[in-house]
Amino acid sequence: MIDKNAVVVKNLTFRYPNAKKTVLNNISFTLEQGEILGIIGPTGAGKTTLAMCLNSLIPSVIHGELQGEVIVLGKNVSEKTVAEMSEVVGFVFQEPENQLSQMTVEEEIAFGLGNLGIQREEMVKRIQESLEQVGLSGLEKRSPLALSGGQQQRLAIAAVLAMRPAIMIMDEPTSMLDPRGKNEVYDVLKRIKSYGMTGIIIDHEVERMADYCDKILLMDSGEVKAFGTPREVFLQLDLLHRLQINSPQVTELAGRLEREIGVKIEHPVTIDEAKTVFRNIDI
């Protein structure tokens, strides 16, 4: 029987060296292959630490006291090196310039492929395919420094996509971008899903996450506070507000209408849902 699970985390607890408190506390969740997971939570919730546990940066590079189990595509991460996990898990960081080091766009993508020992003919094919996937075709000879912020982030994603990991992790990839750049990154996330890849994105863009993600993981103080579909998580308004996190604006609006004027309506979590719900309000 084929395992449908891409990621299984069981009772994961982690403490950095010399730290008094654990940064992850008994984390458990399962993500199926092909799903997109959005991870949200206040600063210091442990989101990035959790992501680093999924590709063996913890405990291979960043040491500490680790308990529990992380299984990625059937592999026990604690038994694998970062190099071994990089073949199945791609990681895109918050600031793309920290990942970009080559003179041209095509050289940037070729760099990782060369480290994998990919032959030139296959390398050329993958460069073209990955640039097409992120909408950067035609910019092969341009310097990464000449790209916009959104384009740089898409290039960082393309460099990882070319290595063909089964899972893509993006850690706050839109935090430094304008609205257009954010839309560009989320459009790439949508393409990733269409290719059957599994995606994990850490972000604060709840409107976009409600629209693009299959599951949402809400964290605070190293603990899972909620896990489920965007509807299951974003409708927990009281919980989110206690953590100083807002639901999508359309969800917040529905909640306010209900509290302040007693309108009983189904709470939408996406714009498309809101168009139907608000059109039928009888005040």
XYZ file of N, CA and C in Angstrom:
849
model
N 0.840 -1.202 0.000
C 0.000 0.000 0.000
C 0.875 1.252 0.000
N 0.585 2.197 -0.891
C 1.367 3.415 -1.000
C 0.980 4.374 0.125
N 1.989 4.895 0.832
C 1.755 5.846 1.902
C 1.371 7.196 1.303
N 0.212 7.726 1.679
C -0.250 9.005 1.170
C 0.392 10.183 1.908
N 1.049 9.909 3.015
C 1.559 10.988 3.851
C 2.904 11.507 3.364
N 2.991 12.822 3.234
C 4.274 13.453 2.910
C 5.062 13.730 4.178
N 4.367 14.203 5.210
C 5.014 14.568 6.475
C 4.190 14.032 7.633
N 4.865 13.362 8.557
C 4.230 12.920 9.800
C 5.111 13.381 10.957
N 4.574 14.230 11.800
C 5.297 14.720 12.977
C 4.598 14.191 14.217
N 5.360 13.522 15.065
C 4.783 12.896 16.257
C 5.505 13.378 17.512
N 4.770 14.059 18.367
C 5.268 14.447 19.696
C 6.642 15.114 19.631
N 6.815 16.034 18.685
C 8.109 16.677 18.475
C 8.354 17.767 19.515
N 9.468 17.641 20.219
C 9.889 18.625 21.213
C 11.355 18.960 20.964
N 11.684 20.257 21.037
C 13.068 20.651 20.791
C 13.472 21.802 21.701
N 14.711 21.695 22.219
C 15.292 22.751 23.040
C 16.675 23.099 22.480
N 16.918 24.385 22.228
C 18.233 24.821 21.775
C 19.253 24.671 22.904
N 20.528 24.507 22.549
C 21.557 24.367 23.590
C 21.545 25.544 24.567
N 21.630 25.231 25.853
C 21.688 26.221 26.929
C 20.406 27.028 27.104
N 19.347 26.666 26.382
C 18.069 27.364 26.550
C 17.309 26.787 27.736
N 16.616 27.656 28.455
C 15.856 27.202 29.611
C 14.535 26.534 29.193
N 13.937 27.039 28.105
C 12.636 26.534 27.674
C 12.751 25.822 26.330
N 11.857 24.906 26.107
C 11.770 24.271 24.796
C 11.121 25.235 23.811
N 11.562 25.192 22.561
C 10.990 26.057 21.537
C 9.876 25.345 20.784
N 9.876 24.011 20.806
C 8.785 23.200 20.279
C 8.318 22.270 21.391
N 7.014 22.167 21.551
C 6.460 21.389 22.651
C 5.410 20.396 22.160
N 5.794 19.153 22.005
C 4.851 18.075 21.712
C 4.027 18.343 20.447
N 4.714 18.709 19.377
C 4.060 19.011 18.097
C 3.700 17.719 17.377
N 2.458 17.633 16.908
C 2.013 16.478 16.120
C 1.070 16.946 15.016
N 1.295 16.479 13.796
C 0.367 16.712 12.690
C 0.785 15.840 11.517
N -0.117 15.674 10.551
C 0.149 14.881 9.352
C -0.265 15.676 8.117
N 0.591 15.659 7.106
C 0.313 16.338 5.845
C 0.395 15.332 4.719
N -0.664 15.246 3.916
C -0.684 14.297 2.819
C 0.066 14.840 1.609
N 0.540 13.929 0.774
C 1.250 14.316 -0.444
C 0.333 15.140 -1.348
N 0.883 16.219 -1.897
C 0.121 17.084 -2.786
C -0.626 18.195 -2.096
N -0.640 18.197 -0.757
C -1.318 19.255 -0.022
C -0.390 20.454 0.188
N -1.012 21.621 0.377
C -0.280 22.832 0.724
C -0.634 23.192 2.163
N 0.390 23.298 3.001
C 0.206 23.636 4.413
C 0.674 25.058 4.666
N -0.166 25.852 5.307
C 0.221 27.178 5.757
C 0.449 27.161 7.256
N 1.588 27.691 7.688
C 1.900 27.751 9.112
C 1.849 29.202 9.560
N 1.023 29.487 10.572
C 0.864 30.851 11.073
C 1.079 30.867 12.572
N 1.318 32.051 13.098
C 1.498 32.192 14.532
C 2.283 33.448 14.841
N 2.265 33.901 16.099
C 3.004 35.104 16.483
C 4.506 34.900 16.335
N 5.237 36.004 16.353
C 6.699 35.930 16.368
C 7.155 35.121 17.576
N 8.100 34.215 17.356
C 8.592 33.388 18.444
C 7.777 32.143 18.705
N 6.834 31.850 17.815
C 5.973 30.682 18.013
C 6.686 29.368 17.761
N 7.816 29.409 17.030
C 8.555 28.193 16.714
C 8.368 27.719 15.291
N 7.819 28.574 14.435
C 7.488 28.177 13.072
C 8.726 27.794 12.261
N 9.738 28.666 12.276
C 10.949 28.379 11.515
C 11.700 27.187 12.088
N 11.726 27.066 13.404
C 12.375 25.909 14.033
C 11.707 24.620 13.566
N 10.386 24.613 13.508
C 9.667 23.436 13.016
C 10.072 23.129 11.584
N 10.138 24.153 10.733
C 10.512 23.940 9.333
C 11.906 23.332 9.224
N 12.840 23.778 10.065
C 14.202 23.256 10.007
C 14.286 21.817 10.495
N 13.295 21.380 11.240
C 13.247 19.970 11.650
C 12.821 19.062 10.500
N 12.217 19.644 9.466
C 11.692 18.845 8.363
C 12.737 18.539 7.300
N 13.860 19.269 7.303
C 14.894 19.002 6.291
C 16.239 18.652 6.925
N 16.220 18.344 8.220
C 17.394 17.861 8.961
C 18.395 18.956 9.324
N 18.102 20.241 9.056
C 18.949 21.289 9.603
C 19.018 21.136 11.122
N 17.878 20.756 11.704
C 17.808 20.291 13.085
C 17.501 18.802 13.009
N 18.362 17.932 13.537
C 19.498 18.185 14.429
C 20.874 18.095 13.766
N 20.954 17.942 12.416
C 22.253 17.701 11.773
C 23.207 18.874 11.891
N 22.692 20.088 11.682
C 23.533 21.283 11.700
C 23.328 22.086 12.985
N 22.079 22.291 13.325
C 21.732 23.018 14.553
C 21.404 21.987 15.621
N 22.263 21.915 16.620
C 22.120 20.861 17.617
C 21.240 21.322 18.774
N 20.808 20.372 19.540
C 19.979 20.652 20.702
C 19.353 19.367 21.192
N 18.438 19.499 22.119
C 17.754 18.340 22.690
C 16.464 18.074 21.906
N 16.459 17.003 21.133
C 15.335 16.684 20.256
C 14.654 15.407 20.714
N 13.344 15.469 20.840
C 12.535 14.304 21.176
C 11.382 14.201 20.180
N 10.850 13.019 20.046
C 9.760 12.809 19.116
C 10.260 12.298 17.781
N 9.400 12.371 16.779
C 9.710 11.751 15.496
C 9.215 12.628 14.352
N 10.051 12.751 13.317
C 9.675 13.447 12.089
C 9.924 12.503 10.925
N 8.860 12.136 10.233
C 8.951 11.242 9.082
C 8.567 12.026 7.837
N 9.483 12.131 6.882
C 9.225 12.847 5.627
C 9.366 11.857 4.482
N 8.268 11.602 3.797
C 8.239 10.642 2.691
C 8.848 9.303 3.112
N 8.478 8.881 4.302
C 8.931 7.592 4.812
C 10.314 7.588 5.412
N 11.005 8.741 5.373
C 12.361 8.817 5.910
C 12.336 9.432 7.311
N 13.022 8.792 8.256
C 13.176 9.358 9.587
C 14.250 10.444 9.503
N 13.839 11.698 9.643
C 14.735 12.822 9.385
C 15.945 12.816 10.313
N 15.764 12.386 11.537
C 16.872 12.402 12.496
C 17.992 11.444 12.100
N 17.709 10.529 11.174
C 18.712 9.567 10.720
C 19.349 9.978 9.392
N 18.955 11.158 8.870
C 19.437 11.605 7.571
C 20.238 12.899 7.697
N 21.143 13.133 6.762
C 21.890 14.385 6.711
C 21.095 15.426 5.928
N 21.535 16.681 6.033
C 20.896 17.744 5.253
C 21.040 17.458 3.762
N 22.201 16.966 3.348
C 22.427 16.660 1.936
C 21.453 15.595 1.441
N 21.228 14.574 2.256
C 20.291 13.516 1.873
C 18.867 14.053 1.796
N 18.485 14.883 2.753
C 17.122 15.416 2.766
C 16.908 16.458 1.675
N 17.991 17.115 1.233
C 17.851 18.139 0.191
C 17.387 17.541 -1.127
N 17.529 16.235 -1.275
C 17.058 15.584 -2.493
C 15.541 15.480 -2.553
N 14.891 15.596 -1.394
C 13.427 15.476 -1.366
C 12.746 16.719 -0.798
N 13.490 17.545 -0.043
C 12.910 18.740 0.575
C 13.687 19.976 0.130
N 13.011 20.902 -0.558
C 13.627 22.171 -0.939
C 13.245 23.249 0.053
N 14.157 24.187 0.327
C 13.926 25.213 1.339
C 14.211 26.577 0.730
N 13.208 27.471 0.767
C 13.355 28.844 0.283
C 13.240 29.768 1.487
N 14.255 30.604 1.677
C 14.308 31.442 2.863
C 13.640 32.796 2.645
N 13.524 33.543 3.752
C 12.792 34.804 3.756
C 13.399 35.845 2.826
N 14.723 35.970 2.823
C 15.385 36.993 2.034
C 16.115 36.329 0.864
N 15.608 36.469 -0.358
C 16.166 35.741 -1.507
C 17.617 36.074 -1.782
N 18.041 37.317 -1.485
C 19.428 37.673 -1.786
C 20.425 36.829 -1.004
N 19.967 36.242 0.102
C 20.847 35.359 0.873
C 21.076 34.024 0.180
N 20.223 33.704 -0.808
C 20.358 32.461 -1.551
C 20.971 32.668 -2.932
N 21.025 33.921 -3.402
C 21.463 34.199 -4.765
C 22.922 34.625 -4.762
N 23.751 33.939 -5.573
C 25.190 34.203 -5.533
C 25.865 34.227 -6.899
N 25.122 33.916 -7.960
C 25.738 33.776 -9.280
C 25.546 35.028 -10.138
N 26.221 35.054 -11.287
C 26.244 36.251 -12.132
C 24.988 36.413 -12.973
N 24.372 35.298 -13.368
C 23.172 35.369 -14.186
C 22.091 34.460 -13.619
N 20.881 34.656 -14.105
C 19.738 33.861 -13.667
C 19.964 32.382 -13.957
N 20.416 32.059 -15.175
C 20.596 30.655 -15.514
C 21.728 30.009 -14.717
N 22.768 30.782 -14.425
C 23.862 30.257 -13.616
C 23.402 29.999 -12.183
N 22.475 30.811 -11.718
C 21.939 30.624 -10.372
C 21.247 29.272 -10.248
N 20.469 28.931 -11.245
C 19.758 27.655 -11.209
C 20.721 26.495 -11.461
N 21.695 26.721 -12.325
C 22.659 25.658 -12.651
C 23.538 25.298 -11.449
N 23.737 26.240 -10.539
C 24.635 26.017 -9.405
C 24.206 24.808 -8.571
N 22.949 24.774 -8.196
C 22.449 23.651 -7.398
C 22.441 22.361 -8.184
N 22.113 22.449 -9.466
C 22.080 21.252 -10.304
C 23.472 20.659 -10.458
N 24.460 21.539 -10.547
C 25.836 21.060 -10.647
C 26.260 20.304 -9.405
N 25.814 20.787 -8.260
C 26.140 20.107 -7.005
C 25.509 18.720 -6.927
N 24.400 18.540 -7.662
C 23.743 17.235 -7.699
C 24.345 16.315 -8.756
N 25.268 16.852 -9.571
C 25.883 16.042 -10.610
C 25.011 15.847 -11.833
N 24.085 16.774 -12.072
C 23.193 16.669 -13.224
C 23.966 16.954 -14.516
N 23.764 16.123 -15.524
C 24.441 16.289 -16.810
C 23.951 17.547 -17.526
N 24.814 18.113 -18.389
C 24.531 19.408 -19.011
C 23.205 19.411 -19.783
N 22.950 18.386 -20.590
C 21.713 18.368 -21.387
C 20.483 18.417 -20.487
N 20.502 17.618 -19.417
C 19.397 17.609 -18.477
C 19.336 18.934 -17.719
N 20.495 19.513 -17.431
C 20.557 20.780 -16.714
C 19.868 21.892 -17.512
N 20.170 21.967 -18.806
C 19.557 22.986 -19.655
C 18.044 22.829 -19.668
N 17.591 21.590 -19.756
C 16.155 21.319 -19.756
C 15.506 21.784 -18.463
N 16.137 21.491 -17.346
C 15.557 21.857 -16.051
C 15.566 23.373 -15.828
N 16.609 24.032 -16.310
C 16.661 25.488 -16.177
C 15.477 26.122 -16.890
N 15.236 25.689 -18.128
C 14.123 26.247 -18.900
C 12.776 25.932 -18.256
N 12.622 24.705 -17.792
C 11.358 24.300 -17.184
C 11.069 25.079 -15.904
N 12.084 25.227 -15.061
C 11.865 25.904 -13.784
C 11.589 27.389 -13.984
N 12.268 28.019 -14.960
C 12.005 29.429 -15.235
C 10.591 29.621 -15.778
N 10.153 28.683 -16.591
C 8.784 28.749 -17.110
C 7.777 28.588 -15.977
N 8.067 27.696 -15.043
C 7.157 27.446 -13.924
C 6.947 28.670 -13.047
N 7.981 29.516 -12.932
C 7.861 30.697 -12.070
C 7.675 31.990 -12.870
N 7.508 31.863 -14.178
C 7.235 33.037 -14.995
C 8.429 33.935 -15.247
N 9.642 33.364 -15.327
C 10.845 34.154 -15.570
C 11.531 33.786 -16.881
N 10.836 33.111 -17.772
C 11.427 32.765 -19.066
C 11.859 34.033 -19.803
N 13.025 33.967 -20.453
C 13.551 35.113 -21.183
C 14.531 35.954 -20.389
N 14.673 35.658 -19.110
C 15.578 36.436 -18.259
C 16.844 35.658 -17.915
N 17.144 34.634 -18.703
C 18.267 33.750 -18.391
C 19.597 34.482 -18.224
N 19.850 35.513 -19.021
C 21.148 36.187 -19.015
C 21.181 37.397 -18.080
N 20.075 37.698 -17.448
C 20.019 38.877 -16.583
C 20.676 38.593 -15.234
N 21.253 39.615 -14.653
C 21.821 39.478 -13.319
C 20.705 39.375 -12.283
N 20.816 38.478 -11.307
C 19.810 38.414 -10.240
C 19.649 39.740 -9.508
N 20.719 40.545 -9.470
C 20.656 41.832 -8.776
C 19.797 42.848 -9.532
N 19.546 42.579 -10.814
C 18.734 43.488 -11.625
C 17.256 43.151 -11.568
N 16.900 42.099 -10.839
C 15.508 41.680 -10.731
C 14.800 42.414 -9.603
N 13.484 42.501 -9.711
C 12.692 43.061 -8.616
C 12.678 42.080 -7.443
N 12.187 42.526 -6.297
C 12.128 41.647 -5.133
C 11.302 40.403 -5.383
N 10.153 40.593 -6.042
C 9.303 39.446 -6.352
C 9.968 38.493 -7.323
N 10.671 39.055 -8.312
C 11.389 38.221 -9.279
C 12.541 37.472 -8.611
N 13.238 38.131 -7.701
C 14.316 37.450 -6.980
C 13.787 36.286 -6.165
N 12.643 36.481 -5.526
C 12.078 35.399 -4.737
C 11.640 34.260 -5.644
N 11.082 34.601 -6.801
C 10.690 33.550 -7.746
C 11.912 32.820 -8.302
N 13.026 33.546 -8.464
C 14.261 32.901 -8.918
C 14.766 31.931 -7.850
N 14.721 32.336 -6.590
C 15.136 31.445 -5.510
C 14.274 30.184 -5.506
N 12.978 30.357 -5.778
C 12.075 29.210 -5.850
C 12.425 28.340 -7.051
N 12.717 28.985 -8.203
C 13.057 28.236 -9.413
C 14.312 27.393 -9.204
N 15.296 27.963 -8.485
C 16.535 27.233 -8.235
C 16.277 25.966 -7.434
N 15.302 26.038 -6.536
C 14.934 24.851 -5.754
C 14.085 23.908 -6.588
N 13.149 24.460 -7.356
C 12.283 23.629 -8.197
C 13.092 22.792 -9.188
N 14.152 23.371 -9.714
C 14.965 22.666 -10.702
C 15.590 21.405 -10.132
N 15.766 21.374 -8.818
C 16.345 20.198 -8.162
C 15.285 19.114 -7.939
N 14.033 19.462 -8.259
C 12.895 18.546 -8.243
C 12.672 17.848 -6.894
N 12.570 18.632 -5.848
C 12.221 18.028 -4.560
C 10.750 17.653 -4.554
N 10.373 16.731 -3.713
C 8.966 16.352 -3.586
C 8.219 17.334 -2.703
N 8.966 18.035 -1.840
C 8.369 18.969 -0.895
C 9.103 20.299 -0.974
N 8.333 21.391 -1.015
C 8.911 22.733 -1.031
C 8.502 23.456 0.248
N 9.503 23.952 1.005
C 9.233 24.744 2.201
C 9.637 26.183 1.913
N 8.728 27.132 2.192
C 9.024 28.544 2.005
C 8.797 29.272 3.325
N 9.863 29.871 3.843
C 9.819 30.533 5.147
C 9.637 32.041 4.969
N 8.411 32.511 5.182
C 8.050 33.926 5.055
C 8.580 34.540 3.756
N 8.245 33.949 2.620
C 8.801 34.414 1.345
C 8.239 35.747 0.870
N 7.165 36.245 1.493
C 6.544 37.487 1.007
C 6.744 38.663 1.948
N 7.485 38.475 3.040
C 7.546 39.509 4.072
C 8.180 40.804 3.580
N 9.055 40.731 2.587
C 9.756 41.916 2.091
C 9.180 42.415 0.764
N 8.035 41.877 0.340
C 7.521 42.162 -0.997
C 6.295 43.070 -0.972
N 6.093 43.783 -2.074
C 4.880 44.576 -2.238
C 3.746 43.646 -2.659
N 2.495 44.142 -2.723
C 1.364 43.266 -3.053
C 1.539 42.498 -4.358
N 2.105 43.138 -5.380
C 2.302 42.436 -6.645
C 3.277 41.278 -6.462
N 4.378 41.533 -5.742
C 5.352 40.481 -5.495
C 4.762 39.330 -4.702
N 3.901 39.655 -3.744
C 3.256 38.613 -2.950
C 2.361 37.746 -3.831
N 1.611 38.398 -4.715
C 0.755 37.632 -5.626
C 1.588 36.719 -6.516
N 2.743 37.194 -6.956
C 3.611 36.392 -7.818
C 4.072 35.123 -7.096
N 4.451 35.267 -5.828
C 4.911 34.114 -5.069
C 3.773 33.116 -4.858
N 2.588 33.617 -4.537
C 1.476 32.702 -4.307
C 0.989 32.047 -5.597
N 1.163 32.731 -6.718
C 0.840 32.089 -7.994
C 1.774 30.902 -8.245
N 3.045 31.055 -7.843
C 3.988 29.931 -7.962
C 3.552 28.794 -7.048
N 3.088 29.129 -5.852
C 2.610 28.112 -4.923
C 1.451 27.318 -5.541
N 0.591 28.016 -6.256
C -0.524 27.349 -6.920
C -0.025 26.392 -7.999
N 1.023 26.808 -8.726
C 1.585 25.928 -9.756
C 2.218 24.695 -9.122
N 2.895 24.889 -7.994
C 3.507 23.762 -7.295
C 2.469 22.700 -7.007
N 1.316 23.135 -6.533
C 0.238 22.193 -6.224
C -0.243 21.475 -7.489
N -0.328 22.214 -8.606
C -0.810 21.607 -9.849
C 0.155 20.547 -10.361
N 1.437 20.640 -9.969
C 2.426 19.641 -10.376
C 2.444 18.437 -9.440
N 1.610 18.471 -8.393
C 1.558 17.348 -7.463
C 2.574 17.420 -6.345
N 3.306 18.539 -6.268
C 4.263 18.701 -5.181
C 3.532 19.037 -3.885
N 4.195 18.786 -2.774
C 3.689 19.173 -1.465
C 4.363 20.488 -1.084
N 3.584 21.432 -0.560
C 4.132 22.742 -0.210
C 3.879 23.091 1.243
N 4.850 23.755 1.852
C 4.707 24.267 3.213
C 5.155 25.720 3.187
N 4.270 26.634 3.611
C 4.607 28.047 3.595
C 4.344 28.648 4.967
N 5.344 29.340 5.488
C 5.221 30.097 6.723
C 5.000 31.547 6.325
N 3.903 32.146 6.771
C 3.593 33.494 6.310
C 2.562 34.134 7.232
N 2.325 35.447 6.993
C 1.301 36.181 7.730
C 0.153 36.596 6.812
N 0.208 36.189 5.553
C -0.787 36.593 4.564
C -2.014 35.686 4.647
N -2.861 35.927 5.660
C -3.961 34.991 5.918
C -4.982 34.963 4.788
N -5.196 36.117 4.112
C -6.138 36.105 2.985
C -5.664 35.161 1.893
N -4.419 35.278 1.548
C -3.870 34.422 0.495
C -3.800 32.966 0.955
N -3.441 32.754 2.207
C -3.333 31.387 2.709
C -4.707 30.704 2.730
N -5.742 31.451 3.059
C -7.093 30.892 3.059
C -7.491 30.432 1.664
N -6.985 31.129 0.662
C -7.356 30.843 -0.719
C -6.502 29.734 -1.340
N -5.228 29.626 -0.922
C -4.290 28.722 -1.580
C -3.986 27.442 -0.806
N -4.132 27.459 0.516
C -3.679 26.335 1.338
C -4.794 25.315 1.591
N -4.401 24.053 1.679
C -5.346 22.989 2.024
C -5.493 22.850 3.536
N -4.393 23.081 4.255
C -4.390 22.952 5.710
C -3.688 24.172 6.311
N -4.079 24.499 7.540
C -3.457 25.576 8.294
C -3.021 25.023 9.643
N -1.781 25.335 10.025
C -1.255 24.967 11.334
C -1.015 26.258 12.109
N -1.738 26.437 13.209
C -1.612 27.616 14.050
C -0.753 27.269 15.254
N 0.343 28.034 15.441
C 1.271 27.774 16.523
C 1.377 28.969 17.460
N 1.685 28.684 18.718
C 2.003 29.720 19.690
C 2.849 29.095 20.792
N 3.938 29.766 21.140
C 4.827 29.302 22.216
C 5.261 27.854 22.018
N 5.514 27.492 20.767
C 6.007 26.157 20.471
C 4.967 25.069 20.487
N 3.698 25.432 20.564
C 2.632 24.443 20.633
C 1.662 24.614 19.469
N 1.012 23.520 19.082
C -0.059 23.580 18.084
C -1.334 24.012 18.782
N -1.890 25.126 18.342
C -3.142 25.617 18.906
C -4.348 25.218 18.058
N -4.111 25.015 16.769
C -5.194 24.567 15.881
C -4.562 23.993 14.623
N -5.226 22.998 14.046
C -4.776 22.392 12.795
C -5.998 21.877 12.056
N -6.091 22.241 10.785
C -7.224 21.788 9.990
C -7.303 22.564 8.696
N -8.467 22.521 8.063
C -8.665 23.281 6.837
C -8.684 24.773 7.176
N -8.485 25.647 6.175
C -8.579 27.083 6.452
C -9.890 27.460 7.138
N -10.973 26.854 6.737
C -12.260 27.157 7.380
C -12.249 26.736 8.845
N -11.745 25.558 9.140
C -11.730 25.062 10.516
C -10.869 25.934 11.423
N -9.775 26.476 10.894
C -8.880 27.289 11.724
C -9.313 28.746 11.759
N -9.611 29.327 10.609
C -9.880 30.768 10.571
C -11.233 31.150 11.160
N -12.103 30.197 11.362
C -13.370 30.515 12.033
C -13.230 30.548 13.547
N -12.068 30.188 14.071
C -11.839 30.249 15.521
C -11.366 31.662 15.890
N -12.279 32.624 15.735
C -11.922 34.029 15.883
C -11.428 34.360 17.287
N -12.080 33.842 18.310
C -11.669 34.156 19.683
C -10.242 33.679 19.952
N -9.924 32.471 19.506
C -8.579 31.932 19.688
C -7.556 32.778 18.947
N -7.837 33.106 17.714
C -6.907 33.894 16.909
C -6.686 35.275 17.519
N -7.756 35.887 17.999
C -7.621 37.225 18.575
C -6.820 37.196 19.869
N -6.950 36.123 20.641
C -6.138 36.006 21.860
C -4.652 35.960 21.520
N -4.343 35.433 20.348
C -2.950 35.351 19.902
C -2.556 36.565 19.057
N -3.464 37.555 18.995
C -3.242 38.787 18.228
C -3.026 38.501 16.747
N -3.815 37.577 16.232
C -3.813 37.233 14.808
C -5.223 37.439 14.274
N -5.331 38.042 13.116
C -6.633 38.220 12.483
C -6.917 37.101 11.497
N -8.194 36.780 11.354
C -8.631 35.923 10.261
C -8.663 36.764 8.986
N -8.941 36.159 7.829
C -9.123 36.960 6.619
C -10.161 38.060 6.847
N -10.014 39.181 6.171
C -10.878 40.342 6.401
C -12.352 40.016 6.222
N -12.676 39.149 5.253
C -14.088 38.831 5.046
C -14.654 38.039 6.225
N -13.807 37.229 6.849
C -14.228 36.476 8.026
C -14.409 37.409 9.215
N -13.475 38.349 9.374
C -13.573 39.324 10.449
C -14.832 40.189 10.288
N -15.148 40.569 9.039
C -16.331 41.384 8.782
C -17.602 40.634 9.161
N -17.679 39.368 8.772
C -18.862 38.573 9.118
C -19.017 38.459 10.634
N -17.900 38.261 11.329
C -17.959 38.177 12.773
C -18.422 39.469 13.407
N -17.978 40.579 12.851
C -18.384 41.884 13.390
C -19.864 42.144 13.142
N -20.359 41.796 11.963
C -21.787 41.956 11.676
C -22.631 41.134 12.651
N -22.144 39.961 12.968
C -22.878 39.093 13.878
C -22.877 39.652 15.296
N -21.723 40.148 15.736
C -21.608 40.672 17.102
C -22.365 41.982 17.284
N -22.260 42.886 16.303
C -22.731 44.250 16.511
C -24.178 44.490 16.087
N -24.640 43.762 15.070
C -26.028 44.001 14.650
C -26.848 42.715 14.572
N -26.264 41.628 15.034
C -27.037 40.392 15.158
C -27.352 39.679 13.864
N -26.582 39.965 12.796
C -26.809 39.284 11.519
C -26.273 37.855 11.608
N -27.111 36.887 11.343
C -26.700 35.488 11.370
C -26.391 35.016 9.962
N -25.118 34.900 9.673
C -24.694 34.473 8.338
C -23.569 33.458 8.467
N -23.411 32.677 7.413
C -22.264 31.781 7.340
C -21.011 32.631 7.138
N -19.967 32.347 7.897
C -18.758 33.149 7.810
C -17.899 32.685 6.633
N -17.615 33.562 5.679
C -16.730 33.191 4.561
C -15.274 33.293 4.986
N -14.389 32.575 4.297
C -12.958 32.715 4.547
C -12.204 33.145 3.293
N -12.869 33.144 2.139
C -12.255 33.605 0.894
C -13.151 34.650 0.233
N -12.569 35.402 -0.693
C -13.328 36.429 -1.411
C -14.481 35.803 -2.181
N -14.235 34.684 -2.841
C -15.292 34.044 -3.624
C -16.469 33.648 -2.725
N -16.172 33.108 -1.545
C -17.248 32.764 -0.614
C -17.982 34.016 -0.153
N -17.233 35.088 0.086
C -17.830 36.326 0.585
C -18.801 36.927 -0.428
N -18.513 36.815 -1.710
C -19.398 37.373 -2.732
C -20.788 36.774 -2.630
N -20.837 35.483 -2.379
C -22.130 34.808 -2.249
C -22.802 35.140 -0.921
N -22.040 35.084 0.158
C -22.603 35.277 1.501
C -23.146 36.701 1.662
N -22.361 37.705 1.336
C -22.764 39.076 1.575
C -23.850 39.533 0.611
N -23.896 38.927 -0.571
C -24.947 39.272 -1.540
C -26.333 38.888 -1.010
N -26.360 37.865 -0.169
C -27.643 37.347 0.308
C -28.001 37.807 1.714
N -27.268 38.800 2.249
C -27.576 39.297 3.590
C -28.889 40.062 3.571
N -29.724 39.807 4.550
C -31.004 40.523 4.688
C -30.945 41.319 5.984
N -30.677 42.636 5.853
C -30.569 43.501 7.044
C -31.816 44.371 7.170
